[in-house]
């Protein structure tokens, strides 16, 4: 709801709807009444609008979009215009977050003050809609139009410093926020300023003389960025309105845009993604335990063993979230290299400018296992070898204090086998980060048969504390993400054999909304990574006796094309920019490789494949439907406890386009009967040689 306090002739109206002061209908009605009361109360000289519990407001109540309560009177815009048209000074005092409709309320006030830790954002585009409540017209009247467009089309968060820099807030205060704000509003009242200069709807849009060229260059940037997502483009056009239309015409365009986008398929998919990421924290285990039944253990210090690409990213992730990190590498030279790299990355991050000393003080280089004896949690992230990981977990088990949690960053290996290499299997858990670990937002936490619920609660809690979307999954080869990804990779290689090209397949995936296609991703992460996993299972071409088929392994269809590529030394970016594509080292733009075209043609001739034209629809369905089918098998086996968890894995770990909601959500939008039809058609055609087509 909202609370009202009259203090020294100033009405203080505080939004109060925990946990995030969402502007649900009931809250809006209360706010509207209290502002009306303050405006009509002759005892009131000025009005302060603030939040509570360290939050201003997270904006509209997203759960009201589906029942249309969001549009019922009083809307956020009704309150915005109430505050703007008031003859008494209105001041927004912002602490914590002011997002979406919350920021719009602040833009309704004549003045805005904030604490230094306040955060600002128009996240609506992430929900597939545009900022309503006049946001697309009011913001460019306070900050430069292009800056406003960047905020609104990206949905990015901004600090109080950035908000002050662009003129969104008048001042920011380091302490005694409310008291100092009272003094501020009193001063303004005493100056009896003409409030028309502070009524945003009356102001001109901020844009310079060369706005046309700025708009053209910004359009080019945006056009590339939003692969198939509609809302960013509607947001862009709504903000542009300001440069050629009146305020009221702009607000009308905004309303039309909102009506077009709200409840659109893309918006529904994005809201599904939003709530699925919140739901994934509410883990449950074997129907017996869940996130409410366990108290997480306190984790202050973390050990990281192995400072390769993954190890370095994991160290940085824990450091920037305030954990003390013991970074371990036995070889002193490699340890120094790893530490220097970590410090360099931290130094690059502008937001770390004032805290580099603090971050460095949290980083402890270690080259002896004994240096890890007192850490609360230790994560091994050495390369993917069962024997090596067992050896390291045994060493850690021997030196670490009994309460230390032993985690492994394996991306495929059996957690139970690794746990049984120690004397504390109940404290062994998988914590699967995605490269680069300090940028990717997914953390797959994997439980083994023995992992205790207390440990699971702890690693899920740690995931939230380091800003990750954590998903709890069961133990199987490849867990959820990589197990499904294996079908995606296999089917693409089969289509290469049958006539498609890497470009054709990648083009279809990018058109669907992936930032990169399957072959570009493989060249980026290294074609040798997958090869090493196949090698550890004795599958690669080189490991077969002479005369072994290139297209069958263990009675199942297998493509040797990726093996031939790696055995030709084409690992991708890391092997001189040569992989499935040849890349221009400067632009990194993929070009068709005559070597690869020839390799595929020779392979087809050798194995009797007659190439055919494969349609875009067939390519898309063969890339996505086996993966979705694997998702249903994973749910049936209880490896994942709900379809939305699988969506969270793919949205945050594999860049699945958010505006389609994730693989399991997408399956429902295309219709399960159609998915089943396609599965059955291919299962019949391929028989048991391609088990990933076998419907559940
Ligand atoms: N509406 C409804 N519920 C919300 C909510 C919202 N706006 N924001 C959060 N929740 C719930 C969330 O589901 C969870 O519930 C609990 O609050 C804590 O959230 C006119 C139309 C604010 C940064 O997009 O980004 O304004 O799981 O776990 O990590 O233009 O929540 O506990 O049951 O995420 O501290 C625009 C969305 C709306 C902000 C806090 N606003 N929220 O993060 O907690 S559109 C947003 C967030 C709009 C206007 C338009 C984050 C957060 P539960 P949490 P957190």
Short mmCIF file of C-alpha atoms and ligand atoms in Angstrom, two decimals, residues 19-20 22 58-63 65 76 97 99-101 104 123-124 127 129-133 274-275 278 282 464, ligand 1:
data_model
loop_
_atom_site.label_atom_id
_atom_site.label_comp_id
_atom_site.label_asym_id
_atom_site.label_seq_id
_atom_site.Cartn_x
_atom_site.Cartn_y
_atom_site.Cartn_z
CA UNK A 19 9.18 -7.07 -1.44
CA UNK A 20 9.72 -4.60 -4.33
CA UNK A 22 5.33 -3.06 -7.17
CA UNK A 58 10.15 -1.87 -9.16
CA UNK A 59 7.36 -0.43 -11.29
CA UNK A 60 4.08 -1.91 -12.43
CA UNK A 61 2.98 -5.25 -10.96
CA UNK A 62 3.92 -7.61 -13.80
CA UNK A 63 1.46 -10.24 -12.60
CA UNK A 65 -0.54 -7.78 -17.18
CA UNK A 76 0.52 5.03 -13.14
CA UNK A 97 15.77 0.82 -7.19
CA UNK A 99 12.53 0.78 -12.27
CA UNK A 100 9.85 1.12 -14.93
CA UNK A 101 6.66 2.62 -13.52
CA UNK A 104 7.90 7.19 -14.22
CA UNK A 123 13.32 -2.63 -18.01
CA UNK A 124 10.01 -2.81 -19.90
CA UNK A 127 9.28 -7.79 -20.84
CA UNK A 129 6.64 -3.94 -23.92
CA UNK A 130 7.52 -0.27 -23.95
CA UNK A 131 7.64 2.15 -21.02
CA UNK A 132 4.10 3.40 -20.54
CA UNK A 133 2.93 6.21 -18.25
CA UNK A 274 11.17 -13.35 -15.93
CA UNK A 275 9.05 -15.45 -13.57
CA UNK A 278 12.51 -16.30 -10.06
CA UNK A 282 12.41 -22.22 -5.42
CA UNK A 464 21.99 -15.80 -5.93
N1 LIG B 1 5.88 -7.04 -10.45
C1 LIG B 1 5.50 -8.13 -9.74
N2 LIG B 1 6.36 -8.90 -8.99
C2 LIG B 1 7.63 -8.51 -8.98
C3 LIG B 1 8.10 -7.38 -9.72
C4 LIG B 1 7.16 -6.63 -10.47
N3 LIG B 1 7.51 -5.54 -11.16
N4 LIG B 1 9.44 -7.28 -9.52
C5 LIG B 1 9.79 -8.29 -8.69
N5 LIG B 1 8.72 -9.03 -8.37
C6 LIG B 1 8.68 -10.19 -7.46
C7 LIG B 1 9.49 -11.38 -7.99
O1 LIG B 1 8.74 -12.18 -8.84
C8 LIG B 1 9.85 -12.08 -6.69
O2 LIG B 1 8.74 -12.81 -6.30
C9 LIG B 1 10.05 -10.94 -5.70
O3 LIG B 1 9.35 -9.82 -6.26
C10 LIG B 1 11.48 -10.56 -5.52
O4 LIG B 1 12.04 -10.35 -6.80
C11 LIG B 1 4.09 1.46 -16.77
C12 LIG B 1 4.26 -1.19 -17.36
C13 LIG B 1 13.28 -5.39 -8.71
C14 LIG B 1 15.61 -5.80 -9.42
O5 LIG B 1 10.65 -5.13 -14.92
O6 LIG B 1 14.04 -6.58 -12.06
O7 LIG B 1 6.60 -0.69 -14.92
O8 LIG B 1 9.71 -15.04 -6.48
O9 LIG B 1 13.69 -12.25 -6.66
O10 LIG B 1 16.73 -10.16 -7.07
O11 LIG B 1 6.06 1.48 -17.80
O12 LIG B 1 12.82 -8.22 -9.31
O13 LIG B 1 9.65 -13.91 -4.30
O14 LIG B 1 7.51 -14.69 -5.38
O15 LIG B 1 13.80 -10.57 -8.56
O16 LIG B 1 16.13 -8.43 -5.35
C15 LIG B 1 8.97 -2.95 -14.89
C16 LIG B 1 11.31 -6.39 -12.50
C17 LIG B 1 7.57 -3.40 -14.80
C18 LIG B 1 11.30 -4.93 -12.64
C19 LIG B 1 14.61 -7.10 -7.53
N6 LIG B 1 9.73 -3.46 -13.77
N7 LIG B 1 11.94 -6.82 -11.26
O17 LIG B 1 15.47 -8.13 -7.75
O18 LIG B 1 14.39 -9.88 -6.20
S1 LIG B 1 6.69 -2.86 -16.23
C20 LIG B 1 10.52 -4.53 -13.88
C21 LIG B 1 13.28 -6.91 -11.18
C22 LIG B 1 6.29 -1.23 -15.92
C23 LIG B 1 5.41 0.88 -16.77
C24 LIG B 1 5.52 -0.55 -17.03
C25 LIG B 1 13.82 -7.49 -9.90
C26 LIG B 1 14.30 -6.41 -8.90
P1 LIG B 1 8.91 -14.16 -5.57
P2 LIG B 1 13.54 -10.84 -7.14
P3 LIG B 1 15.78 -9.18 -6.53
#
